[in-house]
PDB file of C-alpha atoms in Angstrom:
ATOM      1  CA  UNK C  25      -1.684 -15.800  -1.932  1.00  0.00           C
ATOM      2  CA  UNK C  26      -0.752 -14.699   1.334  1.00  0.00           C
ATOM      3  CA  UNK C  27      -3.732 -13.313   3.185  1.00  0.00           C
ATOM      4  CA  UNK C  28      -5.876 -16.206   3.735  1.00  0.00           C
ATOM      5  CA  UNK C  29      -9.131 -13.739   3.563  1.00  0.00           C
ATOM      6  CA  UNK C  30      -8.042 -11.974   0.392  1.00  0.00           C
ATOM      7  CA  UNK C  31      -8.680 -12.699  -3.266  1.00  0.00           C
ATOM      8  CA  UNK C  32      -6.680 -16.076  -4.839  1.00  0.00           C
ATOM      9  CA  UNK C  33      -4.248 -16.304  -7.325  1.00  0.00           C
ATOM     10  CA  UNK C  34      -1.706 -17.595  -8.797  1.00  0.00           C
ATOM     11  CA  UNK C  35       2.010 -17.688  -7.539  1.00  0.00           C
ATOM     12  CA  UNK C  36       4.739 -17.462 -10.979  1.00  0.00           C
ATOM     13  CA  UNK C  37       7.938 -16.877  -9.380  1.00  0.00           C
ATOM     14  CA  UNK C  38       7.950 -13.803  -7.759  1.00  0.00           C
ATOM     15  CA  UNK C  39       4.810 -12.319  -9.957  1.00  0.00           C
ATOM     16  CA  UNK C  40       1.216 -13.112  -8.337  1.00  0.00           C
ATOM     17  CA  UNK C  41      -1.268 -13.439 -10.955  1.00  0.00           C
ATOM     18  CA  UNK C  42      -5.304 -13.485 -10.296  1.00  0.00           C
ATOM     19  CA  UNK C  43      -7.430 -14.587 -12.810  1.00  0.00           C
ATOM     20  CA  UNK C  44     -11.735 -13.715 -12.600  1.00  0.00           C
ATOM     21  CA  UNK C  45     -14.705 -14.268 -14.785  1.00  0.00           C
ATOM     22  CA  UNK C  46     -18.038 -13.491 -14.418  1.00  0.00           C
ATOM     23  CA  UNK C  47     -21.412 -13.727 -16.212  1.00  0.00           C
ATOM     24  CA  UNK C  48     -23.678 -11.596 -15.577  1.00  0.00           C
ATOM     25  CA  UNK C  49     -27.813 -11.417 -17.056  1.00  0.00           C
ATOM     26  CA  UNK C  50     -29.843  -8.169 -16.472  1.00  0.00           C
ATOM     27  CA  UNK C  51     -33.498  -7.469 -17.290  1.00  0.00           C
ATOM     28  CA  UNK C  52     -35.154  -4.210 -18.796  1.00  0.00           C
ATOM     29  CA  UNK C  53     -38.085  -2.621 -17.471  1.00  0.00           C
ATOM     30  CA  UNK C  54     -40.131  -5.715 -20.695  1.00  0.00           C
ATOM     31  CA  UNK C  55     -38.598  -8.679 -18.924  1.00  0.00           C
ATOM     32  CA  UNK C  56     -35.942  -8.656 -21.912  1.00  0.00           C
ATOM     33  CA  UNK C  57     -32.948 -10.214 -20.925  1.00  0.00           C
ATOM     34  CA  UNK C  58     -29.041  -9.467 -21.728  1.00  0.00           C
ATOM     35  CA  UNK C  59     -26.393 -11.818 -21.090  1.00  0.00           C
ATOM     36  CA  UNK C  60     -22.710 -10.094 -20.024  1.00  0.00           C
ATOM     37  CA  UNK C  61     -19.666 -11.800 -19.950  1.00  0.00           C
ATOM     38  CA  UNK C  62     -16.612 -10.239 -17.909  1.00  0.00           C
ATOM     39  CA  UNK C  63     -13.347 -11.542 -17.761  1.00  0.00           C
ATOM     40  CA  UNK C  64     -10.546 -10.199 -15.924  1.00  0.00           C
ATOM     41  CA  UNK C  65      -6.700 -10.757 -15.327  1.00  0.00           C
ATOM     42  CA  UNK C  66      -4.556  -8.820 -12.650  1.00  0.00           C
ATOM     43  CA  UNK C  67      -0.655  -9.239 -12.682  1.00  0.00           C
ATOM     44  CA  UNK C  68       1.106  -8.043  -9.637  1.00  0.00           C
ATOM     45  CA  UNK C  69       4.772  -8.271  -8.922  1.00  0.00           C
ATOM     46  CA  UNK C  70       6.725  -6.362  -5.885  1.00  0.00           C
ATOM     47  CA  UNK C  71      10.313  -6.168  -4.968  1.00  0.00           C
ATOM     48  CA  UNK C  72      12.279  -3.498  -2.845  1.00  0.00           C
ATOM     49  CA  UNK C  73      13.392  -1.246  -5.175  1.00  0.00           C
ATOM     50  CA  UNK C  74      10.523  -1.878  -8.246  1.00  0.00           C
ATOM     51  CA  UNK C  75       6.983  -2.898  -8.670  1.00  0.00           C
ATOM     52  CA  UNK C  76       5.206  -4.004 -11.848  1.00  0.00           C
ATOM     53  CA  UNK C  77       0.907  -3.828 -12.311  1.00  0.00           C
ATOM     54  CA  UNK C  78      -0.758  -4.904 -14.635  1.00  0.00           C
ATOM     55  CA  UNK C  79      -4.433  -5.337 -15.803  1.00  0.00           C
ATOM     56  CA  UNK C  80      -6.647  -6.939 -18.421  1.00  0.00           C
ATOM     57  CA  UNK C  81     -10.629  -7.236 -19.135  1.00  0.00           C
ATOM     58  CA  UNK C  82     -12.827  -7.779 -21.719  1.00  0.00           C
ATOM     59  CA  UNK C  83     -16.482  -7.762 -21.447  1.00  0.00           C
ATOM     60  CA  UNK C  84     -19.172  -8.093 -23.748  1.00  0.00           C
ATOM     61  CA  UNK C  85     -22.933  -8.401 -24.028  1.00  0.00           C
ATOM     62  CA  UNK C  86     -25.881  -8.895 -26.520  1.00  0.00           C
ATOM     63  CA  UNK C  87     -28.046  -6.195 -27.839  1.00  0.00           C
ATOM     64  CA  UNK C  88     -31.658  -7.800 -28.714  1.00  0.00           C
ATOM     65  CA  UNK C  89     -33.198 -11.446 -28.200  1.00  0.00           C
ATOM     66  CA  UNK C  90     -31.637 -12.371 -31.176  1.00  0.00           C
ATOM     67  CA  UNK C  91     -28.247 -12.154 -29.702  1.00  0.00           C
ATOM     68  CA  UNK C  92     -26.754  -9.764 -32.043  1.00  0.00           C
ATOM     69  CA  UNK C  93     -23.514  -8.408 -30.579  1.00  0.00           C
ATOM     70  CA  UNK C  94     -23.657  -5.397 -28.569  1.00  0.00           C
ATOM     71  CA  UNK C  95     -21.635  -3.193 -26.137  1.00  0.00           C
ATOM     72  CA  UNK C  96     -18.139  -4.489 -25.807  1.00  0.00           C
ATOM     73  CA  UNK C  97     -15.133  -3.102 -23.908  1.00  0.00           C
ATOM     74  CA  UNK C  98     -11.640  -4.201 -23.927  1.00  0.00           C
ATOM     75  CA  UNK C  99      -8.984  -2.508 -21.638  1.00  0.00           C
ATOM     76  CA  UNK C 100      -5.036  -3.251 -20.830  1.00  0.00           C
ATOM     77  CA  UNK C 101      -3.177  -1.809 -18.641  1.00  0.00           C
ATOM     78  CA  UNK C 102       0.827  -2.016 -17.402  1.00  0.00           C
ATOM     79  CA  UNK C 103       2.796   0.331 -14.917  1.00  0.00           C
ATOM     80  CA  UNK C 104       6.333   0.050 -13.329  1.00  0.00           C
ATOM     81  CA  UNK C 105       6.904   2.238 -10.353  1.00  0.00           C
ATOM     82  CA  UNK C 106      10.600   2.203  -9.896  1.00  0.00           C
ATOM     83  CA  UNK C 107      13.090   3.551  -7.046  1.00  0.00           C
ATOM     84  CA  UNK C 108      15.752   6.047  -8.833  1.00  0.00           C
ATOM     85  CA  UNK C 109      17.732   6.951  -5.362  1.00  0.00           C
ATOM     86  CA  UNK C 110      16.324   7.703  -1.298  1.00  0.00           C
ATOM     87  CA  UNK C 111      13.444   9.944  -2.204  1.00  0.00           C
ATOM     88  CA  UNK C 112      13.251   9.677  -6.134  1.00  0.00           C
ATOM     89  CA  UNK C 113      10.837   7.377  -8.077  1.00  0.00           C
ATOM     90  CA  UNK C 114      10.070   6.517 -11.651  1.00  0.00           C
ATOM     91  CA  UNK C 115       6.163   5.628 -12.786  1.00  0.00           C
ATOM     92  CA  UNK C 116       5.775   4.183 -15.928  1.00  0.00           C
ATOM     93  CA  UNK C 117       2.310   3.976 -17.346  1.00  0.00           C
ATOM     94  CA  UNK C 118       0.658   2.455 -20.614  1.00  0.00           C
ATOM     95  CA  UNK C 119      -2.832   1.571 -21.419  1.00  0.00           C
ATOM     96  CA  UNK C 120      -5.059   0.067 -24.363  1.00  0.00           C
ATOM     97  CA  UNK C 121      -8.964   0.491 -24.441  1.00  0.00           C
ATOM     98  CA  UNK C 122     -11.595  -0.696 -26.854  1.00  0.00           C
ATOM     99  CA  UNK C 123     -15.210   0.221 -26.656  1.00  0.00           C
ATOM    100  CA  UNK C 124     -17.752  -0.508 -28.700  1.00  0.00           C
ATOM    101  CA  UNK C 125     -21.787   0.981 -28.141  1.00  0.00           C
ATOM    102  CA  UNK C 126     -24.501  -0.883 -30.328  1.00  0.00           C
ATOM    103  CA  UNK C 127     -27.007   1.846 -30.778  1.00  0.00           C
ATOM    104  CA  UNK C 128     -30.824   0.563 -30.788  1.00  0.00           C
ATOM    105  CA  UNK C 129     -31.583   3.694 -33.024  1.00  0.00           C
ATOM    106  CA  UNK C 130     -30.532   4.108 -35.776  1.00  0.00           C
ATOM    107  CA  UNK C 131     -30.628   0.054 -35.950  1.00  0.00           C
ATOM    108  CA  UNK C 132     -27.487  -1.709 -36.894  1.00  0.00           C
ATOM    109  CA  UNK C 133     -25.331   2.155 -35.596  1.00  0.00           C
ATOM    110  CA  UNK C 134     -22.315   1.555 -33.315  1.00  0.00           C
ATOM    111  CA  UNK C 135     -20.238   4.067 -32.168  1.00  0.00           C
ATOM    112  CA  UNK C 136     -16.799   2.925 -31.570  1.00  0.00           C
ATOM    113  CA  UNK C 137     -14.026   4.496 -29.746  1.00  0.00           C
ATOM    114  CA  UNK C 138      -9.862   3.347 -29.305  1.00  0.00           C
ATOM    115  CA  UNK C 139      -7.569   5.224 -26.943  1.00  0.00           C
ATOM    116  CA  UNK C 140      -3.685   4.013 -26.179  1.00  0.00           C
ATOM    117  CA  UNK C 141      -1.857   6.228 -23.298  1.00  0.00           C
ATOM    118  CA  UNK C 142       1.249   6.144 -22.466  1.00  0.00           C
ATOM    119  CA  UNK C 143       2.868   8.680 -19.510  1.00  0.00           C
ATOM    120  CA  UNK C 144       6.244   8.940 -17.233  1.00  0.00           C
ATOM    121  CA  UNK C 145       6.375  10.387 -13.879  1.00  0.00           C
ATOM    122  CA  UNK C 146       9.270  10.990 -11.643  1.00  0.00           C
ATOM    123  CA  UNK C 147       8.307  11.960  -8.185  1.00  0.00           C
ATOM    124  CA  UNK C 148      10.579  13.475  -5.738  1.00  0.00           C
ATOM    125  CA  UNK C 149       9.770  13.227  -1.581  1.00  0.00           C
ATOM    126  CA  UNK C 150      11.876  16.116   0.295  1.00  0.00           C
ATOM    127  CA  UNK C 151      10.865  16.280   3.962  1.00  0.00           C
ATOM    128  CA  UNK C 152       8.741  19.509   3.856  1.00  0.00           C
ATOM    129  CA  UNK C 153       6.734  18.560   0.220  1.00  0.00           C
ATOM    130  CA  UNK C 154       6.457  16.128  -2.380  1.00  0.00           C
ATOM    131  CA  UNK C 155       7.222  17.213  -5.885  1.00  0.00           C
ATOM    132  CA  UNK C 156       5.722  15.134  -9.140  1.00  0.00           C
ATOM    133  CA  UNK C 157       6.490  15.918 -13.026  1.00  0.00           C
ATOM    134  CA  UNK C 158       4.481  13.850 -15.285  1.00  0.00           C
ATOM    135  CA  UNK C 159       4.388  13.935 -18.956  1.00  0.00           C
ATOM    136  CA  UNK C 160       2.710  11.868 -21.976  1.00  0.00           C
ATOM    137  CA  UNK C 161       0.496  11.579 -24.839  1.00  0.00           C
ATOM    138  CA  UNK C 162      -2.877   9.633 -25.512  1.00  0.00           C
ATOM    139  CA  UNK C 163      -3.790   9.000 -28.816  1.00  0.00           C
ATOM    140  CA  UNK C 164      -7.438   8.409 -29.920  1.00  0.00           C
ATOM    141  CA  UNK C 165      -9.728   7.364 -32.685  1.00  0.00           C
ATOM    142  CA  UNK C 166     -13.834   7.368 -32.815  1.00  0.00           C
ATOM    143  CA  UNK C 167     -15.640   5.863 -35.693  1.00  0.00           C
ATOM    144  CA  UNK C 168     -19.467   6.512 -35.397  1.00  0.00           C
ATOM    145  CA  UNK C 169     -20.954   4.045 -38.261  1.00  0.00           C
ATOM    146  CA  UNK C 170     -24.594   5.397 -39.566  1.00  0.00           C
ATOM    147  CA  UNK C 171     -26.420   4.211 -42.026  1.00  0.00           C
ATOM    148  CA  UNK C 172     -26.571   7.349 -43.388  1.00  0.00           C
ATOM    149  CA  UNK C 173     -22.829   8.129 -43.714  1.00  0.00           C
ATOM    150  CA  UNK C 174     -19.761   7.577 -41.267  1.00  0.00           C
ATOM    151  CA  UNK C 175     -17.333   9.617 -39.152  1.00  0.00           C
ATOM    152  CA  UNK C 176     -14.454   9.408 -38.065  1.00  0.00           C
ATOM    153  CA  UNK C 177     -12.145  11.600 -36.105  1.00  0.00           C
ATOM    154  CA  UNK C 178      -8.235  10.802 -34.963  1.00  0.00           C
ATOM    155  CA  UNK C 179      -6.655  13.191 -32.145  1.00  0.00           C
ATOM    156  CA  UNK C 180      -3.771  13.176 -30.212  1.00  0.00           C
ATOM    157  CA  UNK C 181      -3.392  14.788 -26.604  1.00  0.00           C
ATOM    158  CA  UNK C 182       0.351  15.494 -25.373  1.00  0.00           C
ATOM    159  CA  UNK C 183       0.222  16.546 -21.629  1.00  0.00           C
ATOM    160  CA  UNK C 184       2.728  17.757 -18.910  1.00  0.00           C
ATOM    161  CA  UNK C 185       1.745  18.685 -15.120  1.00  0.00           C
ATOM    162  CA  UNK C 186       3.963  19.713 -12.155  1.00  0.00           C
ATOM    163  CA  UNK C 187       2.287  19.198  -8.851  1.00  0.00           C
ATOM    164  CA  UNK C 188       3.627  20.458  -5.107  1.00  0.00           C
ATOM    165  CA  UNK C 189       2.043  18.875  -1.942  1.00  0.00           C
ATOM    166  CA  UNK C 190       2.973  19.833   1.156  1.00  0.00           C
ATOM    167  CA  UNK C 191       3.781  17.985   4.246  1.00  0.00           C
ATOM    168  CA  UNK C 192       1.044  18.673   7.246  1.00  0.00           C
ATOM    169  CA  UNK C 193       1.768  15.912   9.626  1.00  0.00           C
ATOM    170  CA  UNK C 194      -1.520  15.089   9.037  1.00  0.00           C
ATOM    171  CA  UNK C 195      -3.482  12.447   6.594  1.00  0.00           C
ATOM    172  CA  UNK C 196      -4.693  16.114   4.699  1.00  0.00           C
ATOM    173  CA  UNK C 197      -2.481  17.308   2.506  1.00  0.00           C
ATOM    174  CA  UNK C 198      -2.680  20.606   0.528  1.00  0.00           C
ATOM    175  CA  UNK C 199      -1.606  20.825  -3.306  1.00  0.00           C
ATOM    176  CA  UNK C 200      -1.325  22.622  -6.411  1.00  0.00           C
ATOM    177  CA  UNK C 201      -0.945  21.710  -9.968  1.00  0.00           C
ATOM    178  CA  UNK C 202      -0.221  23.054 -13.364  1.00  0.00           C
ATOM    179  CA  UNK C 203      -0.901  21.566 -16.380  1.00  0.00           C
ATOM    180  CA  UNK C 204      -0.646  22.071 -20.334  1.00  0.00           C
ATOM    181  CA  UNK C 205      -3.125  19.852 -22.058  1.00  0.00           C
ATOM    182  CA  UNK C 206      -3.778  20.835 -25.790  1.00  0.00           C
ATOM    183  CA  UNK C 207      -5.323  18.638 -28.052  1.00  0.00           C
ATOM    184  CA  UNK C 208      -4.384  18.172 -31.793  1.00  0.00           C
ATOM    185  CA  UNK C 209      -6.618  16.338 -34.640  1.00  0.00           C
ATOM    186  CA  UNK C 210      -4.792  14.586 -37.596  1.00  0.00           C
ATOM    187  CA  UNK C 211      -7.156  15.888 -40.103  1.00  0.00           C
ATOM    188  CA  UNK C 212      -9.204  18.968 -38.795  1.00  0.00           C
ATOM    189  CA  UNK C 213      -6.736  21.128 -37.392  1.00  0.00           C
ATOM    190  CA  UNK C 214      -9.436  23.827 -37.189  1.00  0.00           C
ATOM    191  CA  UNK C 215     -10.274  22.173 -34.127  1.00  0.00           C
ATOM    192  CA  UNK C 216      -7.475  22.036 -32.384  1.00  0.00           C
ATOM    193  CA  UNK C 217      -6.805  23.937 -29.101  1.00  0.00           C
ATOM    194  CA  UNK C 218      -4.480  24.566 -26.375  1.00  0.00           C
ATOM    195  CA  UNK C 219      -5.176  23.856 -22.905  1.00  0.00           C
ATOM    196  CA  UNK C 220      -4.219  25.090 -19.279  1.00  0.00           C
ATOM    197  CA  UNK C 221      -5.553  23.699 -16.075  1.00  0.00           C
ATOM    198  CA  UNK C 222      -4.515  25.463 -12.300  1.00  0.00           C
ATOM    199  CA  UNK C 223      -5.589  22.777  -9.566  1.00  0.00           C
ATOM    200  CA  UNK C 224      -5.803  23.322  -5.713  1.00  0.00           C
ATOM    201  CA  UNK C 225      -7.064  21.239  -3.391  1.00  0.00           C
ATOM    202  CA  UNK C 226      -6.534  18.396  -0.075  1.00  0.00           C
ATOM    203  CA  UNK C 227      -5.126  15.103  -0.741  1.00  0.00           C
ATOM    204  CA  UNK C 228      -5.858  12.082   2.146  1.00  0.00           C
ATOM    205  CA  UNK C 229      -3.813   9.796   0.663  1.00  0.00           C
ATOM    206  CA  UNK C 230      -5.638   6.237   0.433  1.00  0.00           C
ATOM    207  CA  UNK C 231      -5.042   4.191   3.889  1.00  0.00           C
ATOM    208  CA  UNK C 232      -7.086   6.220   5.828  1.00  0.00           C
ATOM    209  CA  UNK C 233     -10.840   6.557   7.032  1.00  0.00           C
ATOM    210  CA  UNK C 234     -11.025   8.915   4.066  1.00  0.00           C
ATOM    211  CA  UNK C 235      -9.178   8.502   1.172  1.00  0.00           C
ATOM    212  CA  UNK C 236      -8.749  10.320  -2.086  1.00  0.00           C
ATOM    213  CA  UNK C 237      -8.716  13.974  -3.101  1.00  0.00           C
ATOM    214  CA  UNK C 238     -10.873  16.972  -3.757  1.00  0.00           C
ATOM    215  CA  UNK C 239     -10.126  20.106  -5.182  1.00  0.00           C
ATOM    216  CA  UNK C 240     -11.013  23.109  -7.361  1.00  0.00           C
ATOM    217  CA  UNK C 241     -10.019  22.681 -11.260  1.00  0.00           C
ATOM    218  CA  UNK C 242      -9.422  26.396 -13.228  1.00  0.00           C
ATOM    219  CA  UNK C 243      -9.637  25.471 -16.963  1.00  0.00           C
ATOM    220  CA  UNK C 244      -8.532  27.574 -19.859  1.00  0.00           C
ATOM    221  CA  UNK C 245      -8.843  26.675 -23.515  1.00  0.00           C
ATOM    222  CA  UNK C 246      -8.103  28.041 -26.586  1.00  0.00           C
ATOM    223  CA  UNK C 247      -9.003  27.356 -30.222  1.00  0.00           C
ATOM    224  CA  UNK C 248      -7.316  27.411 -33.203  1.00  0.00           C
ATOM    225  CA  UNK C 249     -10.662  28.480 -34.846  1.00  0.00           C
ATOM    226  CA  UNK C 250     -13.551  29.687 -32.224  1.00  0.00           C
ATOM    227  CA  UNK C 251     -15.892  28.952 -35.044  1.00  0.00           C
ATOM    228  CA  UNK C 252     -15.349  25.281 -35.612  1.00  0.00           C
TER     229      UNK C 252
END
């Protein structure tokens, strides 16, 4: 679609969708060899006020020459990035992920781990600094399975930051960012906590030579009960 030299897809209207699969085979330092299959499905649809993304993949492998299922992750994502007014922009973000770790000790031991996320951002672009309020929650639940006896553990994390970047005229850009990001267990609220986080550091944006961001992260937690 479009650039000749780019990845294919799929045209649907005014959505362009790219499907990919791979399989992959490793070997371990024995010769042994494990089979992985990844597949992958990208949905991308722009207009000039809106713009929808979204991602699935699944991949999966075996654990021992017997082909007993091992490691497997599944992951789902969807945003909407919207244009509120000249300046002002609403992001919309959800995600699902699966993963699954077959442990070769204890034998027959997986670990197992589900998160869902789901966050709202409104950004607003003045001409001396932009300003960006997001706000969410991500829920999560870990099973480890033992032979020996199971755990479990289900804990949700509700968030809010409010980050300033100023202007330069150049592709580095200074910031600064607040954050609340406790954490809250459904069963063991002995081990919940409150957190703060105070980031400052240079952001080069992602079209240029150097892209992406580097800073300094302050963290400050604290528990409901230090002892647990």
């Amino acid at each position: 679609i479009g650039d000749p030299y780019g990845r294919k897809g799929l045209s649907l209207g005014s959505y362009a969708i790219y499907p990919d699969a791979a399989l992959i085979v490793s070997a371990d330092d024995k010769g042994r060899l494990t089979p992985s299959l990844k597949s992958m499905l990208h949905i991308l649809k722009r207009s000039g006020r809106h713009s929808v993304e979204g991602a699935f993949s699944i991949k999966g492998d075996f654990a021992d020459d017997r082909l007993r299922p091992g490691d497997m992750s599944v992951n789902a994502e969807l945003g909407i990035d919207r244009k509120l007014a000249p300046g002002v922009s609403l992001e919309l973000d959800t995600s699902y992920m699966f993963d699954r770790d077959a442990l070769l000790f204890p034998h027959d031991a997986e670990d197992r781990e589900q998160r869902v996320d789901a966050y709202a951002g409104i950004e607003w672009r003045t001409p001396y600094a932009d300003i960006k309020f997001d706000t969410g929650a991500a829920l999560t639940h870990i099973d480890e399975l033992r032979s020996a006896g199971d755990f479990d553990a289900t804990y949700v994390e509700p968030d809010a930051a409010l980050r300033l970047t100023a202007k330069t005229g150049t592709t580095l850009r200074p910031f600064v960012e607040a954050a609340y990001v406790p954490r809250r267990y459904v069963r063991d609220s002995s081990r919940d906590y409150d957190g703060y986080e105070l980031i400052l550091g240079l952001d080069a944006g992602t079209s240029g030579p150097v892209s992406g961001e580097a800073g300094i992260i302050l963290v400050s937690q604290h528990y409901a009960d230090p002892q647990a």
